[in-house]
PDB file of C-alpha atoms and ligand atoms in Angstrom:
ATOM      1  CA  UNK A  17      24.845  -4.035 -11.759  1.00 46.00           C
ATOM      2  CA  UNK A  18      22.268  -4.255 -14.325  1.00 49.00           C
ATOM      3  CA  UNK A  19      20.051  -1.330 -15.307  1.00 46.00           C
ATOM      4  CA  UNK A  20      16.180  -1.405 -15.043  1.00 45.00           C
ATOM      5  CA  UNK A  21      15.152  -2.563 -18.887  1.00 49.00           C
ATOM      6  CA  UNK A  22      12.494   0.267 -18.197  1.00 53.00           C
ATOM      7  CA  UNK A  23      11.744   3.785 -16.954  1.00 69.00           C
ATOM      8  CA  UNK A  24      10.211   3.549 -13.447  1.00 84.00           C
ATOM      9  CA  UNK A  25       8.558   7.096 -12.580  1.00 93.00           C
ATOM     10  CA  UNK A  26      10.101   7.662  -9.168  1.00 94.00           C
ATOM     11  CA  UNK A  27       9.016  10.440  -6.645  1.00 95.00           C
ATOM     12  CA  UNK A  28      12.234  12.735  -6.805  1.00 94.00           C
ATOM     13  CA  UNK A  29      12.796  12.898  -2.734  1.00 93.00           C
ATOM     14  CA  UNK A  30      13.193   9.061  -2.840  1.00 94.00           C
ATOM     15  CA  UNK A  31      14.908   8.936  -6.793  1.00 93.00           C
ATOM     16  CA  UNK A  32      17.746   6.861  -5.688  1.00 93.00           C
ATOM     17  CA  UNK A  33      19.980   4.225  -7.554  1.00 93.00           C
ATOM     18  CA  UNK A  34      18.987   2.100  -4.223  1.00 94.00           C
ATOM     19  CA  UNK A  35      15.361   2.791  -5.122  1.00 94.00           C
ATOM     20  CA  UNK A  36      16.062   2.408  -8.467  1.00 93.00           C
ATOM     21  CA  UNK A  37      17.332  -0.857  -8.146  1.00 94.00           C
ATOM     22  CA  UNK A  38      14.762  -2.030  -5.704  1.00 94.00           C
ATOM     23  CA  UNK A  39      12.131  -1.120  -8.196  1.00 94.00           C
ATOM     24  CA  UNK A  40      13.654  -3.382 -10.842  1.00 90.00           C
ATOM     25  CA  UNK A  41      11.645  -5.191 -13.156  1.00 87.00           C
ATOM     26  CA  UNK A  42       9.233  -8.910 -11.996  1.00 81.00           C
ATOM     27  CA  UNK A  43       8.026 -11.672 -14.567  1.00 80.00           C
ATOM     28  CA  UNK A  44       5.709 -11.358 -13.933  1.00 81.00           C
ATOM     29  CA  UNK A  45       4.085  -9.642 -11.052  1.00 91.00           C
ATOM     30  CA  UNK A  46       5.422  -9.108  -7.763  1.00 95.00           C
ATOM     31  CA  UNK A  47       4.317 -11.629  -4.750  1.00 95.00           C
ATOM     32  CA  UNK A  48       2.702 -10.641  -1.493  1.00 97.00           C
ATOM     33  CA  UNK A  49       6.455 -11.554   0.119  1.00 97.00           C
ATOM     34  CA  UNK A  50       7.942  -9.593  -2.233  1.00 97.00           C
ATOM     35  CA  UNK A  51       5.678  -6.474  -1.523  1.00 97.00           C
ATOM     36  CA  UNK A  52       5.897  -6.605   2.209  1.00 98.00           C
ATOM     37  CA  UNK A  53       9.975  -7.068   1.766  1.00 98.00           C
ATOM     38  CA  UNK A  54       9.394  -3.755  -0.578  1.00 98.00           C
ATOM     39  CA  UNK A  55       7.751  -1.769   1.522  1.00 98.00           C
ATOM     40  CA  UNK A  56       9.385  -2.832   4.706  1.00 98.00           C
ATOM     41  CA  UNK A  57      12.967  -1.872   2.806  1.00 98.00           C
ATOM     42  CA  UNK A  58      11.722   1.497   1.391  1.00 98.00           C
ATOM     43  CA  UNK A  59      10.107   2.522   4.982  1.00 98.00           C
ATOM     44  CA  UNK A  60      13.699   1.329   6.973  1.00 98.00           C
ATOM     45  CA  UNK A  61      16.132   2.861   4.282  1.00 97.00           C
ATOM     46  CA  UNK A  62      14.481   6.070   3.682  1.00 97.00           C
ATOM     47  CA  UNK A  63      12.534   7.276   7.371  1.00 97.00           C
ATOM     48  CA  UNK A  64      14.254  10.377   6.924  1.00 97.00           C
ATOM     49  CA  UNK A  65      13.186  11.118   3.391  1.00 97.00           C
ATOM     50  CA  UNK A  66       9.757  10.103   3.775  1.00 98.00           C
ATOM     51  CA  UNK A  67       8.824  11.677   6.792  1.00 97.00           C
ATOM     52  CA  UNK A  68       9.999  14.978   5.516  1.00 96.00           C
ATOM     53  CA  UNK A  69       7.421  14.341   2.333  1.00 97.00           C
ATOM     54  CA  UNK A  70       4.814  13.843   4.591  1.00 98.00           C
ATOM     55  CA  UNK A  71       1.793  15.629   4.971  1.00 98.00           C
ATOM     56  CA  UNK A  72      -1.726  15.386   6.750  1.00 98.00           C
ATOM     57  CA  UNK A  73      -4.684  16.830   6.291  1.00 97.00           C
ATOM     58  CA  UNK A  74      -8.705  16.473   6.877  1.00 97.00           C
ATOM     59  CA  UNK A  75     -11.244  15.912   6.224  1.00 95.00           C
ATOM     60  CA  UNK A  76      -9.462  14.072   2.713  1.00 95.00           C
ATOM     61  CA  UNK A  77      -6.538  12.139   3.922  1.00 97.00           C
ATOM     62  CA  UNK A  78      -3.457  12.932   2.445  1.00 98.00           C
ATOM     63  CA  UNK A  79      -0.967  10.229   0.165  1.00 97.00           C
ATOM     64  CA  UNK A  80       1.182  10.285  -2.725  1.00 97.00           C
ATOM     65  CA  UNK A  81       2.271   7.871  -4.974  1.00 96.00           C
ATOM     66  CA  UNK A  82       6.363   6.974  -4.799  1.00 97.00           C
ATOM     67  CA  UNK A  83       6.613   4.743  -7.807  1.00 96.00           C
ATOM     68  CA  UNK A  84       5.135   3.394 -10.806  1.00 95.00           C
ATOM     69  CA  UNK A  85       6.119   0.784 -12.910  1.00 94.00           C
ATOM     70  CA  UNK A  86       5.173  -1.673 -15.218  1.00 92.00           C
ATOM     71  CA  UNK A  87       4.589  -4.133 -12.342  1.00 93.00           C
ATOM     72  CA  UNK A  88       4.332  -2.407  -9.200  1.00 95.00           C
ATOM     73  CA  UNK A  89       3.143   0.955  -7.375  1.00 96.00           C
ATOM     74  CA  UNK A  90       4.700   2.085  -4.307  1.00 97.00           C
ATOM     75  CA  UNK A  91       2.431   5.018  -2.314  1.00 98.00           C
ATOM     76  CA  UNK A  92       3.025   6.954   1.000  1.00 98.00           C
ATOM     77  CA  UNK A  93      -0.403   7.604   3.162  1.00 98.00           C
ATOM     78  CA  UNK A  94      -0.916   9.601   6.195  1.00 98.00           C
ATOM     79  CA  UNK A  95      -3.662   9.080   8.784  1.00 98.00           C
ATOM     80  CA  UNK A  96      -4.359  11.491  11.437  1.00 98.00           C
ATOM     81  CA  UNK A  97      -6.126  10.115  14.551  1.00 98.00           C
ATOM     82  CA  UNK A  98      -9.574   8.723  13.272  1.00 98.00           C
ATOM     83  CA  UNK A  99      -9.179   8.533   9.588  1.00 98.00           C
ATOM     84  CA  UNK A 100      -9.558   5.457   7.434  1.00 98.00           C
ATOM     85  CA  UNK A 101     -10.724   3.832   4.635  1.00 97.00           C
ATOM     86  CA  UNK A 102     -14.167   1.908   3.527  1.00 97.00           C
ATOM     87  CA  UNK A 103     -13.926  -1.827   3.721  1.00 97.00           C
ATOM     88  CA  UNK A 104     -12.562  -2.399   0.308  1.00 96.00           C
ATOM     89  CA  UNK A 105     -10.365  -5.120  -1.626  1.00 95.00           C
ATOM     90  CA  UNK A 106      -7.638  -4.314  -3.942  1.00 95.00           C
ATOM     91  CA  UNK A 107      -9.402  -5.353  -7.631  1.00 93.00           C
ATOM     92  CA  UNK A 108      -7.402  -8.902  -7.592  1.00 92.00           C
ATOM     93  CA  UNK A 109      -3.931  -7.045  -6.754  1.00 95.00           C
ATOM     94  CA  UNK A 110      -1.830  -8.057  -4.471  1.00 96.00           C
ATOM     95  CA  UNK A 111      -0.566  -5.348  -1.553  1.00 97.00           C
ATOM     96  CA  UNK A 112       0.989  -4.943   1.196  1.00 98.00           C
ATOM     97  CA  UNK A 113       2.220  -2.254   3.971  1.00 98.00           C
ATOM     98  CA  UNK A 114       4.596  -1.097   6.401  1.00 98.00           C
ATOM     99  CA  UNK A 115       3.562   1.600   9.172  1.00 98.00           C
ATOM    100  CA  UNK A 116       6.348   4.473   9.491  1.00 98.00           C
ATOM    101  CA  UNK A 117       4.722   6.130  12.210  1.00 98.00           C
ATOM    102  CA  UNK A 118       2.347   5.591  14.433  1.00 98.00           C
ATOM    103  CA  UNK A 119      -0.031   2.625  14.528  1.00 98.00           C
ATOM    104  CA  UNK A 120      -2.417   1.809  12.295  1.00 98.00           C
ATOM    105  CA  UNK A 121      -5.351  -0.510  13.404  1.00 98.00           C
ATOM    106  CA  UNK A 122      -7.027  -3.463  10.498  1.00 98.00           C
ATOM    107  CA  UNK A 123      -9.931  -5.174  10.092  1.00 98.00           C
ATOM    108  CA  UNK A 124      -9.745  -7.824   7.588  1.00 97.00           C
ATOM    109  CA  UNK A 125     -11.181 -10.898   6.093  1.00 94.00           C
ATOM    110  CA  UNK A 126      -9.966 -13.762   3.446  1.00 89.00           C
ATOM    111  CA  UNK A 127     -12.888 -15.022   1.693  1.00 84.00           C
ATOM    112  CA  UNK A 128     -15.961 -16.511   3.583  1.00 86.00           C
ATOM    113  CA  UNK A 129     -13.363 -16.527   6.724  1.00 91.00           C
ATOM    114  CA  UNK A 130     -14.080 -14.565   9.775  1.00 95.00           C
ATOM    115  CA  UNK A 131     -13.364 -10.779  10.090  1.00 96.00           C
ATOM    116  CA  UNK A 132     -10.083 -10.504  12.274  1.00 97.00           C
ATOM    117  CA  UNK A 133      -8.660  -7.348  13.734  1.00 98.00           C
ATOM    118  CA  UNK A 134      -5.056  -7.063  14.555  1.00 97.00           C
ATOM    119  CA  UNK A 135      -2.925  -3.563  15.306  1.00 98.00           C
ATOM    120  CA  UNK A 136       0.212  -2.735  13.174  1.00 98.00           C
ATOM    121  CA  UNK A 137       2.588  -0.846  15.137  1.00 97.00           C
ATOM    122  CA  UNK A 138       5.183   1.239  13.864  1.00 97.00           C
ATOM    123  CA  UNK A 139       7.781  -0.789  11.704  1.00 97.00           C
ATOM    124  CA  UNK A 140       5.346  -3.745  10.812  1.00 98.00           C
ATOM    125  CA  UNK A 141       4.806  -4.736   7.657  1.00 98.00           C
ATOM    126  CA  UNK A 142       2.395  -7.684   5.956  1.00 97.00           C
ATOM    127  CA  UNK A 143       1.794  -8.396   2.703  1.00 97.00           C
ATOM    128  CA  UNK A 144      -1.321 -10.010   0.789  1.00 96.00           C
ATOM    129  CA  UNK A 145      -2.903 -11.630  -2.296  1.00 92.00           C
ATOM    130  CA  UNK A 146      -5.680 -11.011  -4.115  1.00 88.00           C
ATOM    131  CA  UNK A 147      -8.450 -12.251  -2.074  1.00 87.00           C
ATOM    132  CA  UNK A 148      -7.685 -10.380   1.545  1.00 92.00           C
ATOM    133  CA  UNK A 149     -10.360  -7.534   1.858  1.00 95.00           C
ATOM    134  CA  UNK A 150      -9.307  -4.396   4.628  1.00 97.00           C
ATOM    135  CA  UNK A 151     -10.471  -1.575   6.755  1.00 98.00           C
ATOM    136  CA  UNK A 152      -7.506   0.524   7.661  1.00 98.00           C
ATOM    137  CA  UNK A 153      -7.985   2.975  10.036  1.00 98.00           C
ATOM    138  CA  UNK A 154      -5.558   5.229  12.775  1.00 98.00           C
ATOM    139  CA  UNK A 155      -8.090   4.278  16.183  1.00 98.00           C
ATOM    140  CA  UNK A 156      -4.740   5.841  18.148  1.00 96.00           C
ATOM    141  CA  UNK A 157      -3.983   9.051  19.355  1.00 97.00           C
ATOM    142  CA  UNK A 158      -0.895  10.104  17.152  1.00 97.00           C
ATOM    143  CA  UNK A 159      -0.401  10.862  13.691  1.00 98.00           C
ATOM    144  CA  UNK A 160       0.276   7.668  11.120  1.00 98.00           C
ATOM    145  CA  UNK A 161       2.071   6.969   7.779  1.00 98.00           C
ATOM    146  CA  UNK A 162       2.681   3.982   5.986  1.00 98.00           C
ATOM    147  CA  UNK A 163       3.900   3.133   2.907  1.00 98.00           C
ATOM    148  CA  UNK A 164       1.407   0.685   0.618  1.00 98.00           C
ATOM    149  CA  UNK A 165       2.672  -1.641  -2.101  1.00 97.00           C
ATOM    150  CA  UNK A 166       0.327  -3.116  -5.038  1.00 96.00           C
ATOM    151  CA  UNK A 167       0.854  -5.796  -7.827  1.00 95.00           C
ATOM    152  CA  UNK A 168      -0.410  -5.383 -10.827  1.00 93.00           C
ATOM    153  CA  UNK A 169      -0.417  -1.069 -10.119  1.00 94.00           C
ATOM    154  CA  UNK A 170      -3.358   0.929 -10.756  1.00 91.00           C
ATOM    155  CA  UNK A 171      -5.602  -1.592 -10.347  1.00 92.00           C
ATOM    156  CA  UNK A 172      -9.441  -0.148  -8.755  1.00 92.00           C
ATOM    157  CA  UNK A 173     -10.359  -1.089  -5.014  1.00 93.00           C
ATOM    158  CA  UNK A 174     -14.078  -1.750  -4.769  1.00 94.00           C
ATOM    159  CA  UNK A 175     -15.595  -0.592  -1.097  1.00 96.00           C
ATOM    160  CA  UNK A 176     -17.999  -2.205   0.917  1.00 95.00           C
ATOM    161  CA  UNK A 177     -20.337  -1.502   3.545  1.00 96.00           C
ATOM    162  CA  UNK A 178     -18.873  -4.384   5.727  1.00 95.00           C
ATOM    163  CA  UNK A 179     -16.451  -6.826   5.369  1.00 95.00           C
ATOM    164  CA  UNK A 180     -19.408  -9.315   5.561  1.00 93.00           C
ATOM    165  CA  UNK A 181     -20.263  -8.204   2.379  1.00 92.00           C
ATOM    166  CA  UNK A 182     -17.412  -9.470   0.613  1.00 90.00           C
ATOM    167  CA  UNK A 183     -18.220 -12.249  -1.789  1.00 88.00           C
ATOM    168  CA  UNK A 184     -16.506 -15.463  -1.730  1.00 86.00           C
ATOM    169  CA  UNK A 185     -14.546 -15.381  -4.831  1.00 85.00           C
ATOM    170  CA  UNK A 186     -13.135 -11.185  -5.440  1.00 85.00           C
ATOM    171  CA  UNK A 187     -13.037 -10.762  -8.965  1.00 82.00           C
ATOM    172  CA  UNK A 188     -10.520  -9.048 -10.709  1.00 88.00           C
ATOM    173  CA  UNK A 189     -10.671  -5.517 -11.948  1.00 88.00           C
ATOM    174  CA  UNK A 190      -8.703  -4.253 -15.219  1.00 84.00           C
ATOM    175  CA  UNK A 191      -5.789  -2.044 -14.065  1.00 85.00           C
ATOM    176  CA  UNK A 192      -6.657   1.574 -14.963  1.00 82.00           C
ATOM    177  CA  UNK A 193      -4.154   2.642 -17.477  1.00 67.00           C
ATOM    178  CA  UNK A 194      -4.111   6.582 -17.819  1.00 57.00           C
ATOM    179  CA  UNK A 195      -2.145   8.911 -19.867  1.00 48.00           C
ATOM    180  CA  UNK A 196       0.591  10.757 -17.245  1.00 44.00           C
TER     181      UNK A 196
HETATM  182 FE1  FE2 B  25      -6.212  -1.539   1.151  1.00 80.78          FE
END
């Protein structure tokens, strides 16, 4: 078994050779497939660890990020019944998710395609490139987590009003390096 060539920053509840290893280093990004297969893994392998990191809270929903490195971030969200996000598109990253509890309801939209909706139940993961804009939101009556994948990491999202707004071409956003 060969060592990452780099230093991944790992959340400590999840700081695991498997993790470790999972998080190994792309050339040179990671591919919606790859993401969903990411997040799907980290979700089935470590329910028990995750759900004990947990939290929720309101009105600010509550997350925090698992992993960083050079190619990929990994984050854990919660979503109490009737939170979500703005319609927004990841920057020109790729992402993906994987609900660990509860359901977790999307709008989306690929450029100048129609807005679809489609519910995520727990344990369902999909991944997606660049130029898939989202609404996320919990429309159920139970608390929901999921864990979120994105290549290139710390890229911006930029929010709309409405998915209709979303031009046909998303540009890309420079990735946000910051001193940690
Ligand atoms: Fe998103």
């Amino acid at each position: 078994m060969t060592a990452p060539a780099v230093s991944p920053e790992i959340h400590h509840r999840i700081d695991l050779p498997g993790v470790r290893e999972l998080l190994a280093p792309r050339d040179p990004l990671w591919t919606p497939r790859e993401l969903r297969d990411l997040t799907a893994t980290v979700a089935a392998d470590y329910a028990t660890r995750l759900r004990d990191v947990v939290r929720f809270a309101s009105p600010q929903r509550w997350w925090t990020r698992l992993a960083l490195t050079d190619e990929v971030e990994l984050w854990l969200l919660s979503w109490l019944p009737g939170q979500g996000t703005a319609p927004h598109d990841h920057g020109g990253a790729a992402g993906s998710f994987t609900v660990l509890l509860g359901e977790l309801s999307e709008s989306y939209r690929y450029p100048a395609g129609p807005i679809r909706h489609h519910t995520h139940d727990v344990g369902a993961s999909i991944g997606f490139g660049q130029g898939r804009a989202h609404q996320v939101r919990n429309l159920g009556a139970v608390q929901a987590a999921s864990v979120h994948a994105y290549s290139p990491p710390l890229v911006p999202t930029r929010e709309y009003v409405s998915l209709r707004d979303v031009p046909d071409e998303i540009p890309s956003l420079p990735a946000q390096r910051v001193a940690l």
